[in-house]
DNA sequence: CCGTGATGTGTACGCTGTCAACATAGTCGG
DNA sequence: CCGACTATGTTGACAGCGTACACATCACGG
């Protein structure tokens, strides 16, 4: 039914997205070269313009694909076991942070595309409260949604005072996002995986401690 | 003496750097378009190749200029006053972090150029200890040097246990670097300056608490 | 005064994204 | 069943980019 099928090529749009995913996976956003994508699909460069406004449009669509993909990749991961609900809530937040960093290190191209590409109208923009509104229009990117949940969990577990909840996303996100970038392009680039992991844990632990009021 | 003076143009190299600084200040690394730079100086595109290997070479040189500039911009700022040396050391670290963020927000183009441009052989790469060696070859970029000092200060003041000192740079840098990027291109972009400032302080405070063992 | 090296110019090539005009292939109304 | 219409893909062109190569020009040292 909605199986969009062959005109000349047999759904090109999908093929272009697929090619875009492959290219950006290996080389980040800058590897999405329009002529490359079309070449790889075996079609003329301008064919892309029947399905996307321009290069930026294609890029944007690939970004959305990656963000969906990521939702799957960050499997539920189960709430960590343990009796103490406070400890469990903390562990949850920790897991979210490490998950973010893991994704960035495992899929650097996609990470950069989805979360570190400048000039990309990403981000709904926070509401008046300076914390994410809990019922905004566009669905949050998966990792951010999980962060929001984890922080709410901290409040529920009594670890985080409710008046400290709004805006608590930013220190957390800042730390893991910054770490990912330092590890990918910054001074930590090329460090052995084990050391990197320890540094990541330390960073996450620090910010978790910091946010939950020491 | 070293006053490189007129051949045809009267030191071009300097003029190119100057133009590069202007362009990147307004538009970040991607605004450094070789043909733009030379046009602005009133010279043919290829003239640049007498002074730089290629576009990347010019870019690299501009980066170094910016990093020098930054040393001046981050004026000593004086050690904060106060009796308690522990509190003073903490305040020092806090000031370094906020200084980093301030610079990023005040000079987004230069910040991105000097600290957030991918594929730029920035970063000496940490030594075996996973903390910066205290006597490496190339001089650290100014803000990082100040960070190192602040952390050493924490140890001296007895706030940070010496065995926790190595690698303490990364949580700190991660947080402020990440925050700067979220504020420039991420979800915090466009937030009123005052709110931004509060979020920045919260982020810095969190990581300072987190690093200094809660 | 002339050669020699440093410096800037001119021309050209291949690459990019994108526009306008055209061709084709499916769909649908009569 | 046939012609019109629309969706889709191709061709050719343009401007702009970084850059390689050959040439012109200037300053200076013998």
GROMACS .gro file of C-alpha atoms (C1' of nucleotides) in nm:
model
  488
    1UNK     CA    1   0.000   0.000   0.000
    2UNK     CA    2   0.222   0.275   0.126
    3UNK     CA    3   0.500   0.065  -0.026
    4UNK     CA    4   0.626   0.342  -0.250
    5UNK     CA    5   0.735   0.149  -0.558
    6UNK     CA    6   0.927   0.200  -0.875
    7UNK     CA    7   0.879   0.485  -1.108
    8UNK     CA    8   1.200   0.490  -1.296
    9UNK     CA    9   1.431   0.382  -1.026
   10UNK     CA   10   1.216   0.226  -0.762
   11UNK     CA   11   1.194   0.450  -0.468
   12UNK     CA   12   1.489   0.674  -0.501
   13UNK     CA   13   1.426   0.876  -0.190
   14UNK     CA   14   1.490   0.574   0.024
   15UNK     CA   15   1.800   0.480  -0.169
   16UNK     CA   16   1.940   0.829  -0.128
   17UNK     CA   17   1.877   0.821   0.245
   18UNK     CA   18   2.044   0.484   0.268
   19UNK     CA   19   2.348   0.605   0.079
   20UNK     CA   20   2.354   0.914   0.294
   21UNK     CA   21   2.355   0.701   0.606
   22UNK     CA   22   2.648   0.497   0.480
   23UNK     CA   23   2.851   0.800   0.380
   24UNK     CA   24   2.791   0.997   0.697
   25UNK     CA   25   2.853   0.694   0.910
   26UNK     CA   26   3.203   0.676   0.775
   27UNK     CA   27   3.279   1.042   0.736
   28UNK     CA   28   3.039   1.257   0.932
   29UNK     CA   29   2.823   1.535   0.794
   30UNK     CA   30   3.085   1.667   0.555
   31UNK     CA   31   3.093   1.332   0.378
   32UNK     CA   32   2.740   1.386   0.259
   33UNK     CA   33   2.837   1.515  -0.082
   34UNK     CA   34   2.534   1.540  -0.303
   35UNK     CA   35   2.709   1.418  -0.614
   36UNK     CA   36   2.858   1.131  -0.421
   37UNK     CA   37   2.524   1.019  -0.292
   38UNK     CA   38   2.363   1.022  -0.633
   39UNK     CA   39   2.666   0.859  -0.792
   40UNK     CA   40   2.650   0.579  -0.542
   41UNK     CA   41   2.285   0.521  -0.622
   42UNK     CA   42   2.357   0.535  -0.991
   43UNK     CA   43   2.154   0.838  -1.077
   44UNK     CA   44   2.219   1.188  -1.200
   45UNK     CA   45   2.301   1.456  -0.939
   46UNK     CA   46   1.988   1.655  -1.005
   47UNK     CA   47   1.763   1.359  -0.944
   48UNK     CA   48   1.804   1.428  -0.575
   49UNK     CA   49   1.623   1.758  -0.619
   50UNK     CA   50   1.299   1.575  -0.688
   51UNK     CA   51   1.303   1.445  -0.332
   52UNK     CA   52   1.489   1.706  -0.130
   53UNK     CA   53   1.501   2.081  -0.153
   54UNK     CA   54   1.877   2.090  -0.155
   55UNK     CA   55   2.179   1.937   0.009
   56UNK     CA   56   2.071   2.072   0.346
   57UNK     CA   57   1.733   1.907   0.304
   58UNK     CA   58   1.887   1.570   0.240
   59UNK     CA   59   2.119   1.621   0.534
   60UNK     CA   60   1.831   1.707   0.759
   61UNK     CA   61   1.644   1.394   0.654
   62UNK     CA   62   1.948   1.179   0.723
   63UNK     CA   63   1.980   1.339   1.064
   64UNK     CA   64   1.627   1.239   1.147
   65UNK     CA   65   1.696   0.885   1.035
   66UNK     CA   66   2.000   0.867   1.257
   67UNK     CA   67   1.806   0.994   1.554
   68UNK     CA   68   1.546   0.725   1.500
   69UNK     CA   69   1.818   0.465   1.456
   70UNK     CA   70   1.964   0.580   1.783
   71UNK     CA   71   1.644   0.519   1.969
   72UNK     CA   72   1.680   0.155   1.878
   73UNK     CA   73   2.050   0.147   1.952
   74UNK     CA   74   2.004   0.277   2.303
   75UNK     CA   75   1.813  -0.031   2.409
   76UNK     CA   76   1.611   0.000   2.727
   77UNK     CA   77   1.911  -0.126   2.914
   78UNK     CA   78   1.683  -0.208   3.205
   79UNK     CA   79   1.667  -0.014   3.521
   80UNK     CA   80   1.973  -0.119   3.715
   81UNK     CA   81   1.888  -0.352   3.998
   82UNK     CA   82   1.949  -0.275   4.361
   83UNK     CA   83   1.740  -0.201   4.664
   84UNK     CA   84   1.804   0.160   4.740
   85UNK     CA   85   1.587   0.366   4.503
   86UNK     CA   86   1.820   0.663   4.539
   87UNK     CA   87   2.119   0.459   4.431
   88UNK     CA   88   1.914   0.311   4.151
   89UNK     CA   89   1.811   0.654   4.026
   90UNK     CA   90   2.169   0.769   4.031
   91UNK     CA   91   2.279   0.459   3.845
   92UNK     CA   92   2.013   0.527   3.588
   93UNK     CA   93   2.144   0.876   3.522
   94UNK     CA   94   2.494   0.741   3.506
   95UNK     CA   95   2.390   0.483   3.249
   96UNK     CA   96   2.227   0.744   3.030
   97UNK     CA   97   2.541   0.954   3.031
   98UNK     CA   98   2.770   0.665   2.954
   99UNK     CA   99   2.532   0.551   2.684
  100UNK     CA  100   2.558   0.887   2.515
  101UNK     CA  101   2.935   0.875   2.522
  102UNK     CA  102   2.942   0.516   2.405
  103UNK     CA  103   2.730   0.598   2.107
  104UNK     CA  104   2.954   0.891   2.019
  105UNK     CA  105   3.263   0.674   2.031
  106UNK     CA  106   3.112   0.379   1.851
  107UNK     CA  107   2.951   0.585   1.574
  108UNK     CA  108   3.151   0.905   1.550
  109UNK     CA  109   3.020   0.996   1.207
  110UNK     CA  110   2.658   0.964   1.305
  111UNK     CA  111   2.715   1.128   1.639
  112UNK     CA  112   2.868   1.431   1.481
  113UNK     CA  113   2.588   1.442   1.231
  114UNK     CA  114   2.308   1.421   1.481
  115UNK     CA  115   2.446   1.611   1.778
  116UNK     CA  116   2.752   1.810   1.689
  117UNK     CA  117   2.677   1.959   1.349
  118UNK     CA  118   2.661   2.336   1.368
  119UNK     CA  119   2.411   2.535   1.164
  120UNK     CA  120   2.142   2.273   1.186
  121UNK     CA  121   1.811   2.385   1.323
  122UNK     CA  122   1.833   2.108   1.573
  123UNK     CA  123   1.686   2.170   1.916
  124UNK     CA  124   1.332   2.279   1.974
  125UNK     CA  125   1.459   2.548   2.203
  126UNK     CA  126   1.367   2.531   2.568
  127UNK     CA  127   1.052   2.687   2.695
  128UNK     CA  128   1.022   2.974   2.937
  129UNK     CA  129   1.115   2.765   3.237
  130UNK     CA  130   1.472   2.704   3.117
  131UNK     CA  131   1.412   2.337   3.170
  132UNK     CA  132   1.253   2.139   2.894
  133UNK     CA  133   0.882   2.168   2.909
  134UNK     CA  134   0.735   1.834   2.979
  135UNK     CA  135   0.494   1.848   2.691
  136UNK     CA  136   0.652   2.026   2.398
  137UNK     CA  137   0.555   1.981   2.036
  138UNK     CA  138   0.837   1.799   1.860
  139UNK     CA  139   0.947   1.473   2.023
  140UNK     CA  140   1.282   1.502   2.195
  141UNK     CA  141   1.577   1.320   2.045
  142UNK     CA  142   1.594   0.982   2.209
  143UNK     CA  143   1.895   1.033   2.434
  144UNK     CA  144   1.761   1.358   2.567
  145UNK     CA  145   1.428   1.197   2.645
  146UNK     CA  146   1.607   0.935   2.846
  147UNK     CA  147   1.801   1.203   3.029
  148UNK     CA  148   1.480   1.380   3.119
  149UNK     CA  149   1.340   1.056   3.255
  150UNK     CA  150   1.648   0.987   3.460
  151UNK     CA  151   1.638   1.330   3.617
  152UNK     CA  152   1.270   1.295   3.695
  153UNK     CA  153   1.364   0.964   3.854
  154UNK     CA  154   1.610   1.142   4.077
  155UNK     CA  155   1.338   1.372   4.199
  156UNK     CA  156   1.103   1.081   4.257
  157UNK     CA  157   1.370   0.901   4.455
  158UNK     CA  158   1.421   1.208   4.667
  159UNK     CA  159   1.776   1.258   4.554
  160UNK     CA  160   1.714   1.581   4.373
  161UNK     CA  161   1.507   1.857   4.528
  162UNK     CA  162   1.216   1.947   4.301
  163UNK     CA  163   1.313   2.313   4.289
  164UNK     CA  164   1.650   2.206   4.153
  165UNK     CA  165   1.498   1.995   3.882
  166UNK     CA  166   1.440   2.257   3.611
  167UNK     CA  167   1.750   2.310   3.405
  168UNK     CA  168   1.929   2.012   3.550
  169UNK     CA  169   1.957   1.873   3.197
  170UNK     CA  170   2.225   2.118   3.097
  171UNK     CA  171   2.508   2.033   3.331
  172UNK     CA  172   2.456   1.667   3.250
  173UNK     CA  173   2.430   1.706   2.879
  174UNK     CA  174   2.718   1.954   2.875
  175UNK     CA  175   2.950   1.714   3.045
  176UNK     CA  176   2.884   1.409   2.831
  177UNK     CA  177   2.860   1.609   2.512
  178UNK     CA  178   3.184   1.788   2.586
  179UNK     CA  179   3.355   1.467   2.677
  180UNK     CA  180   3.247   1.302   2.356
  181UNK     CA  181   3.391   1.587   2.153
  182UNK     CA  182   3.716   1.596   2.344
  183UNK     CA  183   3.746   1.225   2.288
  184UNK     CA  184   3.670   1.248   1.918
  185UNK     CA  185   3.855   1.558   1.806
  186UNK     CA  186   4.013   1.703   2.115
  187UNK     CA  187   4.308   1.618   2.330
  188UNK     CA  188   4.169   1.281   2.430
  189UNK     CA  189   4.153   1.161   2.073
  190UNK     CA  190   4.342   0.839   2.017
  191UNK     CA  191   4.360   0.742   2.379
  192UNK     CA  192   4.336   0.369   2.443
  193UNK     CA  193   3.977   0.261   2.485
  194UNK     CA  194   4.024   0.151   2.842
  195UNK     CA  195   4.168   0.480   2.958
  196UNK     CA  196   3.900   0.662   2.768
  197UNK     CA  197   3.637   0.460   2.942
  198UNK     CA  198   3.777   0.539   3.283
  199UNK     CA  199   3.791   0.907   3.201
  200UNK     CA  200   3.434   0.893   3.078
  201UNK     CA  201   3.317   0.727   3.396
  202UNK     CA  202   3.497   0.981   3.602
  203UNK     CA  203   3.340   1.265   3.410
  204UNK     CA  204   2.994   1.121   3.438
  205UNK     CA  205   3.035   1.043   3.805
  206UNK     CA  206   3.159   1.392   3.872
  207UNK     CA  207   2.863   1.557   3.713
  208UNK     CA  208   2.616   1.319   3.873
  209UNK     CA  209   2.764   1.400   4.211
  210UNK     CA  210   2.766   1.767   4.125
  211UNK     CA  211   2.407   1.780   4.011
  212UNK     CA  212   2.267   1.577   4.296
  213UNK     CA  213   2.399   1.831   4.538
  214UNK     CA  214   2.724   1.655   4.627
  215UNK     CA  215   6.511   4.373   1.185
  216UNK     CA  216   6.253   4.106   1.169
  217UNK     CA  217   6.021   4.377   1.036
  218UNK     CA  218   5.934   4.188   0.719
  219UNK     CA  219   5.880   4.473   0.475
  220UNK     CA  220   5.744   4.531   0.130
  221UNK     CA  221   5.835   4.328  -0.167
  222UNK     CA  222   5.544   4.386  -0.391
  223UNK     CA  223   5.274   4.420  -0.138
  224UNK     CA  224   5.442   4.491   0.190
  225UNK     CA  225   5.422   4.195   0.413
  226UNK     CA  226   5.141   3.995   0.274
  227UNK     CA  227   5.158   3.715   0.524
  228UNK     CA  228   5.056   3.947   0.800
  229UNK     CA  229   4.778   4.095   0.593
  230UNK     CA  230   4.641   3.752   0.512
  231UNK     CA  231   4.644   3.655   0.876
  232UNK     CA  232   4.468   3.976   0.966
  233UNK     CA  233   4.199   3.918   0.706
  234UNK     CA  234   4.168   3.559   0.821
  235UNK     CA  235   4.111   3.680   1.175
  236UNK     CA  236   3.838   3.915   1.067
  237UNK     CA  237   3.660   3.657   0.855
  238UNK     CA  238   3.673   3.378   1.110
  239UNK     CA  239   3.571   3.612   1.386
  240UNK     CA  240   3.246   3.673   1.208
  241UNK     CA  241   3.188   3.333   1.056
  242UNK     CA  242   3.398   3.068   1.221
  243UNK     CA  243   3.641   2.835   1.047
  244UNK     CA  244   3.423   2.779   0.745
  245UNK     CA  245   3.434   3.151   0.668
  246UNK     CA  246   3.803   3.125   0.595
  247UNK     CA  247   3.764   3.096   0.221
  248UNK     CA  248   4.097   3.130   0.052
  249UNK     CA  249   3.971   3.334  -0.236
  250UNK     CA  250   3.787   3.561   0.006
  251UNK     CA  251   4.094   3.625   0.211
  252UNK     CA  252   4.306   3.717  -0.086
  253UNK     CA  253   4.030   3.924  -0.239
  254UNK     CA  254   4.000   4.122   0.078
  255UNK     CA  255   4.370   4.191   0.075
  256UNK     CA  256   4.358   4.281  -0.291
  257UNK     CA  257   4.580   4.010  -0.424
  258UNK     CA  258   4.543   3.709  -0.650
  259UNK     CA  259   4.429   3.382  -0.489
  260UNK     CA  260   4.754   3.204  -0.559
  261UNK     CA  261   4.958   3.468  -0.380
  262UNK     CA  262   4.862   3.299  -0.056
  263UNK     CA  263   5.055   2.991  -0.160
  264UNK     CA  264   5.380   3.182  -0.124
  265UNK     CA  265   5.318   3.205   0.248
  266UNK     CA  266   5.109   2.902   0.338
  267UNK     CA  267   5.110   2.549   0.210
  268UNK     CA  268   4.738   2.548   0.145
  269UNK     CA  269   4.410   2.656   0.296
  270UNK     CA  270   4.468   2.431   0.594
  271UNK     CA  271   4.806   2.592   0.653
  272UNK     CA  272   4.654   2.937   0.664
  273UNK     CA  273   4.378   2.812   0.889
  274UNK     CA  274   4.630   2.661   1.127
  275UNK     CA  275   4.823   2.986   1.142
  276UNK     CA  276   4.506   3.179   1.219
  277UNK     CA  277   4.425   2.931   1.493
  278UNK     CA  278   4.757   2.998   1.656
  279UNK     CA  279   4.698   3.370   1.638
  280UNK     CA  280   4.361   3.331   1.803
  281UNK     CA  281   4.506   3.123   2.080
  282UNK     CA  282   4.765   3.391   2.145
  283UNK     CA  283   4.498   3.659   2.136
  284UNK     CA  284   4.306   3.459   2.388
  285UNK     CA  285   4.591   3.459   2.631
  286UNK     CA  286   4.562   3.834   2.640
  287UNK     CA  287   4.183   3.828   2.654
  288UNK     CA  288   4.179   3.603   2.957
  289UNK     CA  289   4.347   3.863   3.170
  290UNK     CA  290   4.498   3.743   3.493
  291UNK     CA  291   4.168   3.814   3.660
  292UNK     CA  292   4.347   3.812   3.993
  293UNK     CA  293   4.317   3.533   4.242
  294UNK     CA  294   3.985   3.589   4.408
  295UNK     CA  295   4.020   3.729   4.754
  296UNK     CA  296   3.906   3.554   5.066
  297UNK     CA  297   4.067   3.396   5.367
  298UNK     CA  298   4.000   3.027   5.326
  299UNK     CA  299   4.254   2.891   5.077
  300UNK     CA  300   4.026   2.601   4.993
  301UNK     CA  301   3.743   2.834   4.899
  302UNK     CA  302   3.987   3.049   4.709
  303UNK     CA  303   4.113   2.753   4.510
  304UNK     CA  304   3.762   2.650   4.427
  305UNK     CA  305   3.675   3.001   4.321
  306UNK     CA  306   3.978   3.003   4.100
  307UNK     CA  307   3.867   2.690   3.920
  308UNK     CA  308   3.521   2.832   3.887
  309UNK     CA  309   3.656   3.149   3.733
  310UNK     CA  310   3.856   2.955   3.477
  311UNK     CA  311   3.553   2.762   3.370
  312UNK     CA  312   3.330   3.064   3.343
  313UNK     CA  313   3.606   3.245   3.157
  314UNK     CA  314   3.613   2.971   2.899
  315UNK     CA  315   3.240   2.989   2.849
  316UNK     CA  316   3.243   3.367   2.838
  317UNK     CA  317   3.500   3.367   2.566
  318UNK     CA  318   3.300   3.116   2.367
  319UNK     CA  319   2.989   3.328   2.390
  320UNK     CA  320   3.159   3.657   2.325
  321UNK     CA  321   3.365   3.534   2.030
  322UNK     CA  322   3.181   3.238   1.887
  323UNK     CA  323   3.367   3.243   1.557
  324UNK     CA  324   3.707   3.238   1.717
  325UNK     CA  325   3.601   2.990   1.978
  326UNK     CA  326   3.485   2.744   1.719
  327UNK     CA  327   3.799   2.799   1.525
  328UNK     CA  328   4.034   2.744   1.813
  329UNK     CA  329   3.857   2.481   2.017
  330UNK     CA  330   3.575   2.321   1.830
  331UNK     CA  331   3.704   2.273   1.477
  332UNK     CA  332   3.724   1.905   1.391
  333UNK     CA  333   4.011   1.765   1.186
  334UNK     CA  334   4.266   2.007   1.321
  335UNK     CA  335   4.575   1.858   1.472
  336UNK     CA  336   4.502   2.052   1.785
  337UNK     CA  337   4.596   1.897   2.113
  338UNK     CA  338   4.942   1.768   2.193
  339UNK     CA  339   4.786   1.445   2.311
  340UNK     CA  340   4.821   1.355   2.673
  341UNK     CA  341   5.116   1.162   2.801
  342UNK     CA  342   5.111   0.815   2.951
  343UNK     CA  343   4.970   0.933   3.281
  344UNK     CA  344   4.634   1.030   3.132
  345UNK     CA  345   4.677   1.370   3.290
  346UNK     CA  346   4.873   1.633   3.109
  347UNK     CA  347   5.240   1.590   3.172
  348UNK     CA  348   5.366   1.889   3.354
  349UNK     CA  349   5.651   1.948   3.116
  350UNK     CA  350   5.541   1.871   2.764
  351UNK     CA  351   5.695   2.015   2.451
  352UNK     CA  352   5.439   2.245   2.291
  353UNK     CA  353   5.296   2.514   2.521
  354UNK     CA  354   4.939   2.445   2.622
  355UNK     CA  355   4.667   2.668   2.485
  356UNK     CA  356   4.618   2.945   2.734
  357UNK     CA  357   4.286   2.839   2.885
  358UNK     CA  358   4.404   2.487   2.939
  359UNK     CA  359   4.717   2.611   3.110
  360UNK     CA  360   4.502   2.811   3.347
  361UNK     CA  361   4.289   2.507   3.413
  362UNK     CA  362   4.596   2.303   3.500
  363UNK     CA  363   4.708   2.573   3.740
  364UNK     CA  364   4.370   2.590   3.907
  365UNK     CA  365   4.363   2.215   3.961
  366UNK     CA  366   4.713   2.220   4.103
  367UNK     CA  367   4.590   2.494   4.329
  368UNK     CA  368   4.315   2.266   4.453
  369UNK     CA  369   4.571   2.005   4.546
  370UNK     CA  370   4.788   2.263   4.718
  371UNK     CA  371   4.490   2.385   4.915
  372UNK     CA  372   4.414   2.033   5.024
  373UNK     CA  373   4.079   2.024   4.847
  374UNK     CA  374   4.178   1.763   4.593
  375UNK     CA  375   4.362   1.450   4.696
  376UNK     CA  376   4.689   1.421   4.501
  377UNK     CA  377   4.604   1.076   4.371
  378UNK     CA  378   4.290   1.223   4.221
  379UNK     CA  379   4.477   1.501   4.048
  380UNK     CA  380   4.581   1.325   3.724
  381UNK     CA  381   4.308   1.337   3.466
  382UNK     CA  382   4.101   1.587   3.660
  383UNK     CA  383   4.126   1.819   3.361
  384UNK     CA  384   3.882   1.620   3.157
  385UNK     CA  385   3.564   1.641   3.358
  386UNK     CA  386   3.618   2.014   3.392
  387UNK     CA  387   3.700   2.079   3.033
  388UNK     CA  388   3.423   1.850   2.916
  389UNK     CA  389   3.161   2.039   3.108
  390UNK     CA  390   3.255   2.389   3.001
  391UNK     CA  391   3.332   2.286   2.646
  392UNK     CA  392   3.006   2.101   2.617
  393UNK     CA  393   2.813   2.387   2.766
  394UNK     CA  394   2.967   2.632   2.525
  395UNK     CA  395   2.863   2.420   2.230
  396UNK     CA  396   2.512   2.365   2.357
  397UNK     CA  397   2.483   2.737   2.403
  398UNK     CA  398   2.619   2.818   2.058
  399UNK     CA  399   2.459   2.554   1.836
  400UNK     CA  400   2.258   2.333   2.064
  401UNK     CA  401   1.931   2.361   2.247
  402UNK     CA  402   2.046   2.654   2.457
  403UNK     CA  403   2.113   2.870   2.155
  404UNK     CA  404   1.931   3.197   2.163
  405UNK     CA  405   1.853   3.191   2.530
  406UNK     CA  406   1.858   3.531   2.699
  407UNK     CA  407   2.204   3.612   2.825
  408UNK     CA  408   2.100   3.619   3.186
  409UNK     CA  409   1.947   3.274   3.182
  410UNK     CA  410   2.245   3.147   2.992
  411UNK     CA  411   2.473   3.286   3.254
  412UNK     CA  412   2.283   3.116   3.534
  413UNK     CA  413   2.290   2.787   3.351
  414UNK     CA  414   2.661   2.827   3.295
  415UNK     CA  415   2.724   2.894   3.660
  416UNK     CA  416   2.520   2.596   3.758
  417UNK     CA  417   2.711   2.374   3.519
  418UNK     CA  418   3.046   2.497   3.639
  419UNK     CA  419   2.947   2.471   4.002
  420UNK     CA  420   2.823   2.118   3.951
  421UNK     CA  421   3.143   1.998   3.798
  422UNK     CA  422   3.357   2.176   4.055
  423UNK     CA  423   3.161   2.007   4.331
  424UNK     CA  424   3.181   1.680   4.146
  425UNK     CA  425   3.553   1.690   4.088
  426UNK     CA  426   3.642   1.803   4.437
  427UNK     CA  427   3.483   1.494   4.576
  428UNK     CA  428   3.141   1.638   4.654
  429DC     C1'  429   7.474   4.528  -1.495
  430DC     C1'  430   7.320   4.107  -1.482
  431DG     C1'  431   7.176   3.679  -1.266
  432DT     C1'  432   6.915   3.480  -0.905
  433DG     C1'  433   6.576   3.401  -0.571
  434DA     C1'  434   6.163   3.580  -0.362
  435DT     C1'  435   5.707   3.723  -0.457
  436DG     C1'  436   5.275   3.797  -0.709
  437DT     C1'  437   4.981   3.704  -1.162
  438DG     C1'  438   4.729   3.439  -1.526
  439DT     C1'  439   4.542   3.050  -1.686
  440DA     C1'  440   4.351   2.617  -1.632
  441DC     C1'  441   4.154   2.184  -1.422
  442DG     C1'  442   3.846   1.922  -1.157
  443DC     C1'  443   3.542   1.947  -0.805
  444DT     C1'  444   3.118   2.119  -0.583
  445DG     C1'  445   2.594   2.273  -0.539
  446DT     C1'  446   2.230   2.427  -0.814
  447DC     C1'  447   1.923   2.614  -1.205
  448DA     C1'  448   1.659   2.566  -1.648
  449DA     C1'  449   1.512   2.297  -2.017
  450DC     C1'  450   1.406   1.863  -2.176
  451DA     C1'  451   1.284   1.352  -2.187
  452DT     C1'  452   1.047   0.965  -2.023
  453DA     C1'  453   0.737   0.676  -1.775
  454DG     C1'  454   0.363   0.580  -1.531
  455DT     C1'  455  -0.154   0.724  -1.407
  456DC     C1'  456  -0.597   0.859  -1.510
  457DG     C1'  457  -1.017   1.072  -1.749
  458DG     C1'  458  -1.266   1.043  -2.162
  459DC     C1'  459  -0.790   0.245  -2.580
  460DC     C1'  460  -0.595   0.683  -2.627
  461DG     C1'  461  -0.437   1.131  -2.509
  462DA     C1'  462  -0.330   1.457  -2.132
  463DC     C1'  463  -0.111   1.522  -1.710
  464DT     C1'  464   0.208   1.461  -1.350
  465DA     C1'  465   0.587   1.252  -1.137
  466DT     C1'  466   1.036   1.143  -1.199
  467DG     C1'  467   1.507   1.143  -1.400
  468DT     C1'  468   1.869   1.345  -1.751
  469DT     C1'  469   2.146   1.698  -1.992
  470DG     C1'  470   2.386   2.098  -2.008
  471DA     C1'  471   2.531   2.501  -1.804
  472DC     C1'  472   2.701   2.833  -1.446
  473DA     C1'  473   2.949   3.026  -1.064
  474DG     C1'  474   3.247   2.935  -0.695
  475DC     C1'  475   3.587   2.669  -0.468
  476DG     C1'  476   4.099   2.489  -0.385
  477DT     C1'  477   4.499   2.432  -0.625
  478DA     C1'  478   4.882   2.311  -0.992
  479DC     C1'  479   5.174   2.512  -1.354
  480DA     C1'  480   5.397   2.856  -1.620
  481DC     C1'  481   5.514   3.323  -1.639
  482DA     C1'  482   5.613   3.818  -1.488
  483DT     C1'  483   5.822   4.134  -1.179
  484DC     C1'  484   6.083   4.315  -0.819
  485DA     C1'  485   6.502   4.346  -0.488
  486DC     C1'  486   6.945   4.264  -0.417
  487DG     C1'  487   7.450   4.071  -0.439
  488DG     C1'  488   7.824   3.964  -0.724
   0.00000   0.00000   0.00000
